[in-house]
mmCIF file of C-alpha atoms in Angstrom:
data_model
loop_
_atom_site.group_PDB
_atom_site.id
_atom_site.type_symbol
_atom_site.label_atom_id
_atom_site.label_comp_id
_atom_site.label_asym_id
_atom_site.label_seq_id
_atom_site.Cartn_x
_atom_site.Cartn_y
_atom_site.Cartn_z
ATOM 1 C CA MET A 20 147.105 81.061 118.208
ATOM 2 C CA HIS A 21 145.270 77.904 117.149
ATOM 3 C CA LYS A 22 144.176 77.365 120.762
ATOM 4 C CA GLN A 23 142.810 80.934 120.962
ATOM 5 C CA LEU A 24 140.792 80.451 117.749
ATOM 6 C CA THR A 25 139.418 77.188 119.107
ATOM 7 C CA ASN A 26 138.310 78.914 122.341
ATOM 8 C CA ILE A 27 136.693 81.744 120.343
ATOM 9 C CA LYS A 28 134.765 79.203 118.254
ATOM 10 C CA LYS A 29 133.626 77.391 121.397
ATOM 11 C CA ALA A 30 132.510 80.640 123.000
ATOM 12 C CA THR A 31 130.647 81.645 119.806
ATOM 13 C CA ILE A 32 128.838 78.287 119.658
ATOM 14 C CA VAL A 33 127.869 78.509 123.337
ATOM 15 C CA ALA A 34 126.623 82.092 122.916
ATOM 16 C CA PHE A 35 124.651 81.133 119.797
ATOM 17 C CA PHE A 36 123.149 78.155 121.613
ATOM 18 C CA VAL A 37 122.135 80.280 124.618
ATOM 19 C CA PHE A 38 120.655 83.011 122.382
ATOM 20 C CA THR A 39 118.761 80.477 120.250
ATOM 21 C CA THR A 40 117.423 78.680 123.335
ATOM 22 C CA GLN A 41 116.281 81.939 124.930
ATOM 23 C CA PHE A 42 114.692 83.107 121.663
ATOM 24 C CA THR A 43 112.909 79.781 121.154
ATOM 25 C CA PHE A 44 111.769 79.709 124.785
ATOM 26 C CA SER A 45 110.498 83.285 124.549
ATOM 27 C CA GLN A 46 108.721 82.495 121.291
ATOM 28 C CA ASN A 47 107.139 79.338 122.739
ATOM 29 C CA THR A 48 106.023 81.267 125.839
ATOM 30 C CA PHE A 49 104.434 83.904 123.608
ATOM 31 C CA PHE A 50 102.398 81.340 121.679
ATOM 32 C CA GLN A 51 101.406 79.491 124.852
ATOM 33 C CA ASP A 52 100.246 82.760 126.402
ATOM 34 C CA ALA A 53 98.482 83.677 123.155
ATOM 35 C CA GLU A 54 96.462 80.442 123.285
ATOM 36 C CA VAL A 55 95.455 81.132 126.899
ATOM 37 C CA PHE A 56 94.572 84.708 125.897
ATOM 38 C CA VAL A 57 92.332 83.451 123.082
ATOM 39 C CA ASN A 58 90.574 81.112 125.538
ATOM 40 C CA ASP A 59 89.945 84.093 127.816
ATOM 41 C CA LEU A 60 88.586 86.033 124.843
ATOM 42 C CA LEU A 61 86.187 83.191 124.105
ATOM 43 C CA VAL A 62 84.749 83.507 127.613
ATOM 44 C CA VAL A 63 83.853 87.097 126.736
ATOM 45 C CA SER A 64 82.948 86.318 123.130
ATOM 46 C CA ASN A 65 80.379 83.641 123.971
ATOM 47 C CA GLN A 66 78.295 86.139 125.902
ATOM 48 C CA TYR A 67 79.123 88.918 123.444
ATOM 49 C CA VAL A 68 77.798 87.113 120.347
ATOM 50 C CA ALA A 69 74.893 85.129 121.853
ATOM 51 C CA PRO A 70 72.257 87.932 121.645
ATOM 52 C CA ALA A 71 73.225 88.695 118.022
ATOM 53 C CA ALA A 72 72.919 85.001 117.152
ATOM 54 C CA ASP A 73 69.464 84.734 118.746
ATOM 55 C CA ALA A 74 68.364 87.954 117.035
ATOM 56 C CA ALA A 75 69.423 86.440 113.691
ATOM 57 C CA VAL A 76 67.101 83.469 114.319
ATOM 58 C CA TYR A 77 64.158 85.746 115.142
ATOM 59 C CA GLN A 78 64.741 87.765 111.994
ATOM 60 C CA SER A 79 65.215 84.804 109.648
ATOM 61 C CA SER A 80 62.461 82.464 110.880
ATOM 62 C CA GLY A 81 59.622 84.647 112.140
ATOM 63 C CA SER A 82 57.626 85.215 108.950
ATOM 64 C CA TRP A 83 57.617 82.139 106.753
ATOM 65 C CA TYR A 84 53.828 82.073 106.617
ATOM 66 C CA SER A 85 50.949 84.554 106.547
ATOM 67 C CA SER A 86 48.077 82.068 106.865
ATOM 68 C CA ALA A 87 47.302 78.416 107.604
ATOM 69 C CA ARG A 88 45.502 78.300 104.261
ATOM 70 C CA VAL A 89 47.545 77.191 101.270
ATOM 71 C CA LEU A 90 47.598 78.345 97.660
ATOM 72 C CA GLU A 91 45.717 76.424 95.022
ATOM 73 C CA LEU A 92 47.759 74.214 92.709
ATOM 74 C CA PHE A 93 50.458 76.273 90.906
ATOM 75 C CA LYS A 94 49.085 79.583 92.153
ATOM 76 C CA VAL A 95 51.853 82.030 93.193
ATOM 77 C CA ASP A 96 52.164 84.496 96.079
ATOM 78 C CA ALA A 97 54.989 87.082 95.667
ATOM 79 C CA SER A 98 55.784 89.403 98.566
ATOM 80 C CA ILE A 99 58.138 92.079 99.859
ATOM 81 C CA HIS A 100 58.952 92.014 103.587
ATOM 82 C CA ILE A 101 60.702 94.090 106.200
ATOM 83 C CA ASN A 102 61.633 92.900 109.684
ATOM 84 C CA VAL A 103 61.913 95.405 112.521
ATOM 85 C CA LEU A 104 63.711 94.149 115.641
ATOM 86 C CA PRO A 105 64.181 96.515 118.633
ATOM 87 C CA VAL A 106 66.977 95.497 121.012
ATOM 88 C CA PRO A 107 65.797 95.102 124.637
ATOM 89 C CA LYS A 108 68.033 96.480 127.377
ATOM 90 C CA SER A 109 68.638 92.989 128.790
ATOM 91 C CA GLN A 110 70.350 91.954 125.535
ATOM 92 C CA LYS A 111 72.709 94.947 125.341
ATOM 93 C CA SER A 112 75.198 94.121 128.123
ATOM 94 C CA PHE A 113 76.541 91.456 130.490
ATOM 95 C CA THR A 114 78.901 91.282 133.490
ATOM 96 C CA VAL A 115 82.473 89.910 133.546
ATOM 97 C CA SER A 116 84.868 89.448 136.468
ATOM 98 C CA ASP A 117 88.548 88.575 136.911
ATOM 99 C CA SER A 118 87.593 85.090 138.129
ATOM 100 C CA ASP A 119 86.302 84.341 134.590
ATOM 101 C CA PHE A 120 89.832 84.611 133.128
ATOM 102 C CA ASP A 121 93.235 82.929 133.333
ATOM 103 C CA ILE A 122 95.459 85.672 131.923
ATOM 104 C CA MET A 123 93.357 88.824 131.453
ATOM 105 C CA LYS A 124 92.709 91.319 134.256
ATOM 106 C CA ILE A 125 90.068 94.039 134.266
ATOM 107 C CA ARG A 126 91.715 97.419 134.556
ATOM 108 C CA GLY A 127 90.658 99.422 137.600
ATOM 109 C CA GLY A 128 88.464 96.760 139.193
ATOM 110 C CA THR A 129 87.590 93.086 139.517
ATOM 111 C CA SER A 130 84.279 93.160 137.611
ATOM 112 C CA ALA A 131 82.618 95.291 134.939
ATOM 113 C CA GLU A 132 79.480 95.572 132.809
ATOM 114 C CA VAL A 133 80.383 95.318 129.113
ATOM 115 C CA PRO A 134 78.317 95.513 125.897
ATOM 116 C CA THR A 135 77.124 92.631 123.757
ATOM 117 C CA ALA A 136 77.311 92.787 119.955
ATOM 118 C CA LEU A 137 73.920 94.550 120.119
ATOM 119 C CA GLY A 138 75.089 97.076 122.722
ATOM 120 C CA GLY A 139 76.998 100.335 122.575
ATOM 121 C CA ASP A 140 80.224 102.005 123.678
ATOM 122 C CA THR A 141 82.503 100.955 126.517
ATOM 123 C CA ALA A 142 85.544 102.261 128.389
ATOM 124 C CA VAL A 143 86.527 98.896 129.937
ATOM 125 C CA PHE A 144 90.073 97.654 129.264
ATOM 126 C CA TYR A 145 91.767 94.299 129.886
ATOM 127 C CA ASP A 146 95.481 94.016 130.714
ATOM 128 C CA PHE A 147 97.486 90.854 130.029
ATOM 129 C CA THR A 148 101.014 89.577 129.292
ATOM 130 C CA LEU A 149 102.172 87.634 126.228
ATOM 131 C CA GLY A 150 105.702 86.304 126.599
ATOM 132 C CA GLU A 151 107.604 89.184 128.173
ATOM 133 C CA ASP A 152 105.448 92.024 126.817
ATOM 134 C CA GLU A 153 102.431 93.660 128.417
ATOM 135 C CA TYR A 154 99.344 94.329 126.284
ATOM 136 C CA GLU A 155 95.962 95.985 126.608
ATOM 137 C CA LEU A 156 92.622 95.429 124.920
ATOM 138 C CA GLN A 157 89.517 97.553 125.045
ATOM 139 C CA THR A 158 86.562 95.195 125.381
ATOM 140 C CA PHE A 159 84.436 94.689 122.279
ATOM 141 C CA GLU A 160 81.976 97.432 121.484
ATOM 142 C CA GLY A 161 78.511 96.823 120.061
ATOM 143 C CA ALA A 162 76.782 97.910 116.879
ATOM 144 C CA LYS A 163 75.264 100.976 118.632
ATOM 145 C CA GLN A 164 71.839 100.385 117.045
ATOM 146 C CA SER A 165 68.640 100.396 119.055
ATOM 147 C CA THR A 166 66.669 98.772 116.198
ATOM 148 C CA PHE A 167 67.677 96.436 113.357
ATOM 149 C CA TYR A 168 65.896 96.520 109.984
ATOM 150 C CA TYR A 169 66.027 93.664 107.513
ATOM 151 C CA PRO A 170 64.203 93.703 104.111
ATOM 152 C CA TYR A 171 63.855 90.665 101.834
ATOM 153 C CA ILE A 172 61.691 89.103 99.144
ATOM 154 C CA GLN A 173 59.653 85.903 99.326
ATOM 155 C CA ALA A 174 57.640 83.763 96.908
ATOM 156 C CA SER A 175 55.299 80.802 97.430
ATOM 157 C CA VAL A 176 53.717 78.330 95.029
ATOM 158 C CA GLY A 177 50.824 75.914 95.611
ATOM 159 C CA LEU A 178 51.571 72.202 95.178
ATOM 160 C CA TRP A 179 49.576 68.991 95.343
ATOM 161 C CA LYS A 180 47.691 67.731 98.424
ATOM 162 C CA GLU A 181 47.254 71.278 99.842
ATOM 163 C CA THR A 182 50.971 71.733 100.218
ATOM 164 C CA GLU A 183 52.874 74.980 99.629
ATOM 165 C CA LEU A 184 56.545 75.676 98.872
ATOM 166 C CA THR A 185 58.063 79.010 99.947
ATOM 167 C CA LEU A 186 61.462 80.469 99.021
ATOM 168 C CA GLN A 187 63.075 83.468 100.720
ATOM 169 C CA TYR A 188 66.062 85.536 99.608
ATOM 170 C CA ALA A 189 67.846 88.809 100.285
ATOM 171 C CA PRO A 190 71.119 89.940 98.717
ATOM 172 C CA GLU A 191 73.730 91.438 101.028
ATOM 173 C CA ILE A 192 72.263 94.662 102.386
ATOM 174 C CA LYS A 193 74.113 97.158 104.610
ATOM 175 C CA ILE A 194 71.990 99.262 106.934
ATOM 176 C CA ASP A 195 73.720 101.644 109.348
ATOM 177 C CA GLU A 196 76.560 99.596 110.883
ATOM 178 C CA SER A 197 75.258 96.136 109.975
ATOM 179 C CA GLY A 198 74.950 93.978 106.876
ATOM 180 C CA TYR A 199 72.518 91.138 106.156
ATOM 181 C CA GLN A 200 72.082 88.321 103.677
ATOM 182 C CA THR A 201 69.614 85.431 103.789
ATOM 183 C CA PHE A 202 68.173 82.547 101.823
ATOM 184 C CA GLY A 203 66.079 79.505 102.638
ATOM 185 C CA GLY A 204 62.974 77.479 101.949
ATOM 186 C CA ALA A 205 59.870 76.145 103.675
ATOM 187 C CA VAL A 206 57.150 73.561 103.090
ATOM 188 C CA LYS A 207 53.668 74.077 104.572
ATOM 189 C CA HIS A 208 50.949 71.412 104.650
ATOM 190 C CA ASN A 209 47.328 72.123 105.535
ATOM 191 C CA LEU A 210 46.028 69.797 108.272
ATOM 192 C CA SER A 211 42.417 70.956 108.553
ATOM 193 C CA GLN A 212 41.615 69.374 105.147
ATOM 194 C CA TYR A 213 41.535 66.018 106.952
ATOM 195 C CA TRP A 214 38.528 66.970 109.127
ATOM 196 C CA LEU A 215 36.934 69.840 107.164
ATOM 197 C CA GLY A 216 37.020 68.211 103.730
ATOM 198 C CA ASP A 217 37.414 69.861 100.309
ATOM 199 C CA GLU A 218 34.223 71.980 100.279
ATOM 200 C CA ARG A 219 34.879 74.008 103.402
ATOM 201 C CA ASP A 220 33.783 77.537 104.277
ATOM 202 C CA ASP A 221 36.343 80.358 104.008
ATOM 203 C CA GLN A 222 35.289 81.523 107.494
ATOM 204 C CA GLN A 223 36.322 78.287 109.231
ATOM 205 C CA ILE A 224 39.466 77.925 111.326
ATOM 206 C CA GLU A 225 42.372 76.544 109.291
ATOM 207 C CA VAL A 226 45.334 74.627 110.756
ATOM 208 C CA ALA A 227 48.653 73.834 109.083
ATOM 209 C CA PHE A 228 52.165 72.633 109.890
ATOM 210 C CA GLN A 229 55.297 74.110 108.343
ATOM 211 C CA VAL A 230 58.975 73.160 108.288
ATOM 212 C CA ALA A 231 61.520 75.799 107.225
ATOM 213 C CA TYR A 232 65.284 75.905 106.824
ATOM 214 C CA SER A 233 67.093 79.229 106.622
ATOM 215 C CA VAL A 234 70.648 80.551 106.496
ATOM 216 C CA PHE A 235 70.988 84.083 107.817
ATOM 217 C CA ASP A 236 74.340 85.892 107.550
ATOM 218 C CA SER A 237 74.734 89.085 109.536
ATOM 219 C CA ARG A 238 77.846 91.238 109.712
ATOM 220 C CA ILE A 239 78.204 93.744 112.518
ATOM 221 C CA TYR A 240 80.710 96.520 111.892
ATOM 222 C CA PHE A 241 82.185 98.497 114.750
ATOM 223 C CA ASP A 242 84.920 101.048 115.343
ATOM 224 C CA ASP A 243 88.348 99.454 114.929
ATOM 225 C CA PHE A 244 89.867 98.438 118.253
ATOM 226 C CA ALA A 245 93.380 97.153 118.731
ATOM 227 C CA ILE A 246 95.232 94.570 120.806
ATOM 228 C CA LYS A 247 98.356 96.624 121.451
ATOM 229 C CA PRO A 248 101.344 96.932 123.800
ATOM 230 C CA THR A 249 100.659 98.887 126.984
ATOM 231 C CA ASN A 250 103.891 100.861 126.537
ATOM 232 C CA PRO A 251 104.762 100.554 122.851
ATOM 233 C CA GLU A 252 108.269 101.189 121.615
ATOM 234 C CA PRO A 253 108.785 103.571 118.671
ATOM 235 C CA GLY A 254 107.433 101.963 115.498
ATOM 236 C CA GLN A 255 105.762 99.073 117.354
ATOM 237 C CA GLY A 256 102.264 98.531 116.001
ATOM 238 C CA PRO A 257 99.257 96.656 117.421
ATOM 239 C CA LEU A 258 99.236 92.883 117.640
ATOM 240 C CA ALA A 259 95.824 92.784 115.949
ATOM 241 C CA VAL A 260 92.992 95.117 114.956
ATOM 242 C CA ILE A 261 89.436 93.751 115.140
ATOM 243 C CA LYS A 262 86.924 95.356 112.759
ATOM 244 C CA SER A 263 83.823 93.195 112.361
ATOM 245 C CA LEU A 264 81.907 90.137 113.518
ATOM 246 C CA ASP A 265 80.123 87.773 111.120
ATOM 247 C CA VAL A 266 77.343 85.563 112.513
ATOM 248 C CA GLN A 267 75.874 82.794 110.354
ATOM 249 C CA ALA A 268 72.704 81.265 111.792
ATOM 250 C CA ASN A 269 71.466 77.972 110.324
ATOM 251 C CA ALA A 270 67.916 77.471 111.610
ATOM 252 C CA LEU A 271 65.570 74.499 111.188
ATOM 253 C CA THR A 272 62.105 75.626 112.280
ATOM 254 C CA GLY A 273 58.891 73.714 112.799
ATOM 255 C CA GLN A 274 55.651 75.521 113.559
ATOM 256 C CA LEU A 275 51.978 74.773 114.069
ATOM 257 C CA ILE A 276 49.828 77.480 112.448
ATOM 258 C CA GLY A 277 46.208 78.484 112.921
ATOM 259 C CA SER A 278 44.213 81.167 111.100
ATOM 260 C CA LYS A 279 40.647 82.412 110.666
ATOM 261 C CA GLN A 280 39.264 84.907 108.151
ATOM 262 C CA PHE A 281 36.566 87.518 108.913
ATOM 263 C CA ASN A 282 35.573 88.968 105.526
ATOM 264 C CA ASN A 283 38.643 91.012 104.472
ATOM 265 C CA LEU A 284 40.465 90.539 107.764
ATOM 266 C CA GLU A 285 42.372 87.413 108.702
ATOM 267 C CA VAL A 286 43.839 86.603 112.118
ATOM 268 C CA GLN A 287 46.731 84.142 112.325
ATOM 269 C CA ALA A 288 48.965 82.681 115.052
ATOM 270 C CA SER A 289 51.598 79.990 115.466
ATOM 271 C CA LEU A 290 53.841 78.246 117.965
ATOM 272 C CA ALA A 291 57.364 77.758 116.584
ATOM 273 C CA VAL A 292 60.485 75.891 117.703
ATOM 274 C CA SER A 293 63.856 76.442 115.987
ATOM 275 C CA SER A 294 66.954 74.252 116.244
ATOM 276 C CA ASN A 295 69.927 76.474 115.450
ATOM 277 C CA LYS A 296 73.620 76.194 114.706
ATOM 278 C CA PHE A 297 75.872 79.252 114.678
ATOM 279 C CA ASP A 298 79.215 80.020 113.047
ATOM 280 C CA TYR A 299 81.218 83.105 113.973
ATOM 281 C CA THR A 300 84.050 84.870 112.157
ATOM 282 C CA ILE A 301 86.079 87.824 113.393
ATOM 283 C CA GLY A 302 87.331 90.201 110.690
ATOM 284 C CA GLY A 303 90.404 92.397 111.046
ATOM 285 C CA ASP A 304 94.182 92.683 110.754
ATOM 286 C CA GLY A 305 96.820 90.579 112.506
ATOM 287 C CA ASP A 306 96.870 87.047 111.169
ATOM 288 C CA ILE A 307 98.209 85.245 114.267
ATOM 289 C CA ILE A 308 95.577 86.418 116.764
ATOM 290 C CA ILE A 309 92.718 86.582 114.225
ATOM 291 C CA ASP A 310 93.458 83.011 113.050
ATOM 292 C CA LEU A 311 93.714 81.718 116.622
ATOM 293 C CA PHE A 312 90.454 83.463 117.473
ATOM 294 C CA ASN A 313 88.552 82.066 114.480
ATOM 295 C CA GLY A 314 90.057 78.613 115.023
ATOM 296 C CA ALA A 315 88.715 78.644 118.571
ATOM 297 C CA PHE A 316 85.297 79.729 117.249
ATOM 298 C CA ASP A 317 85.329 76.778 114.803
ATOM 299 C CA ALA A 318 85.835 74.384 117.704
ATOM 300 C CA LEU A 319 83.005 75.998 119.672
ATOM 301 C CA GLU A 320 80.171 74.345 117.678
ATOM 302 C CA ASP A 321 77.605 76.674 119.200
ATOM 303 C CA ALA A 322 73.960 75.532 118.976
ATOM 304 C CA ASN A 323 70.686 76.102 120.792
ATOM 305 C CA THR A 324 66.900 75.716 120.589
ATOM 306 C CA ILE A 325 64.503 78.685 120.624
ATOM 307 C CA ALA A 326 60.723 78.541 121.160
ATOM 308 C CA ARG A 327 58.466 81.510 120.481
ATOM 309 C CA GLY A 328 54.911 82.513 119.648
ATOM 310 C CA ASN A 329 53.742 84.499 116.612
ATOM 311 C CA LEU A 330 50.612 86.639 116.223
ATOM 312 C CA GLY A 331 49.434 88.474 113.122
ATOM 313 C CA VAL A 332 46.651 90.183 111.159
ATOM 314 C CA ASN A 333 46.163 90.336 107.373
ATOM 315 C CA TYR A 334 43.997 92.656 105.304
ATOM 316 C CA HIS A 335 42.854 91.367 101.877
ATOM 317 C CA PHE A 336 41.791 93.479 98.879
ATOM 318 C CA ASN A 337 41.495 92.195 95.285
ATOM 319 C CA GLN A 338 44.624 90.145 94.508
ATOM 320 C CA PHE A 339 46.661 91.952 97.167
ATOM 321 C CA TYR A 340 46.873 91.696 100.901
ATOM 322 C CA ILE A 341 48.940 93.352 103.620
ATOM 323 C CA ALA A 342 50.276 91.085 106.361
ATOM 324 C CA SER A 343 51.685 91.940 109.769
ATOM 325 C CA SER A 344 53.045 89.616 112.424
ATOM 326 C CA VAL A 345 54.879 89.814 115.735
ATOM 327 C CA SER A 346 57.238 87.155 117.151
ATOM 328 C CA LEU A 347 57.211 87.062 120.949
ATOM 329 C CA GLY A 348 60.083 85.697 123.036
ATOM 330 C CA THR A 349 63.501 86.971 124.098
ATOM 331 C CA PHE A 350 63.108 89.504 121.296
ATOM 332 C CA ILE A 351 59.983 91.085 119.805
ATOM 333 C CA ASN A 352 60.377 90.940 116.026
ATOM 334 C CA THR A 353 57.774 92.694 113.866
ATOM 335 C CA ASN A 354 57.296 91.768 110.207
ATOM 336 C CA LEU A 355 55.362 93.835 107.654
ATOM 337 C CA SER A 356 54.739 92.602 104.109
ATOM 338 C CA VAL A 357 52.795 93.306 100.926
ATOM 339 C CA HIS A 358 51.611 90.256 98.925
ATOM 340 C CA TYR A 359 50.351 89.832 95.364
ATOM 341 C CA ARG A 360 48.659 86.588 94.321
ATOM 342 C CA ILE A 361 48.861 85.415 90.725
#
C-alpha cells in the first residue's frame, strides 16, 4: 500500500511538472510572439502616423507672425486664429506587403494599399499567430476627414530693441473626429533696423528673424477595432481594442520674414525650417498589447526636419487688421486671423 502511494505521488509530481513546463513554455511563446507582433505593427504604424505628425507641425508653426514689423515698446496685439488644412491624396494612404513583416500576413494577397491616420476606411485584414492561437486584425482606419480645422488665440507684446514676444494657446478642442490642444511661444527681432535706422518710412521693406517653440497635441478618434481570435471560443473576447491615437509634436522653428506695406494692404512672406520631435500614444483596452505598443513607440524617438514657405496678405483698418497666410510644402495650411492692437 505504501509503495502504491509513493508511485501515485511520483506520478502526480511528474504530471504537475510536465503541465507546468508546457504552460510556462506556451506562455513564454505567447509573449515572444507578442513582441514580434508589436514590431510588425510598428512597421505599419510608422507610415500610418507620419502624415498626422507632419500635419501637426504645419498647423502649430505656420502662423507665428503676421509682419516683419514689430510692435512698439509694451504695445499689445491680441488675435483670434483658425487654421484650415486640407489633406492631399498622397497623404491618405500607403502600401504594405508581406515582406515588410515577420509574423503578420495580409489576408487575400501579398500587398495592399492601407490608410494613414489622415485617410479613411479599409477592408484589409492581417492574420497572425500568438502562441498556439490564431488572431486577426483589421488595419488601422483613418480619421475620415478631408479637412482639419484648428482655432486658437494668440497675443504679442513689444519689447526693447525692436523685439517682440508672442504667446499662443488653445484649450482642448474636439472637432468632428479629432481633438486639438496647443501652447507655445516665439521671439521675433527686426533686422532691417540695422540698415534702415529708426526714422524709416512705413512703405519700406522690413526684414525680421523669429524663433518659435510649440507643443501641439492632436488626438485622432476612430471606430473601435479589435485584435481578436480568428475563431473565438464561446466567451472569448478580443486581445485588445484600439480606439484613438495621440500625436504630440514638439517643434522648434526658425524663420526669416519679409514684409512691405502698401497703404492699408501689407504683403508678407517667410522661409521657415522646423526641427521636430514626436511622441505617440495609442488609446484603448487590453493592457498587455496596448502597453507593449506604447513602449515600442517610446523607444522609437521619432524626429524630422521640415522646410516650407509662407505667403500672406494683411488688411489694416483703425486699430484692427485681418491677416491671411498660406504655408506651402507637403501640406497647404491656410491661416485666417483677426487682430486688435492696443
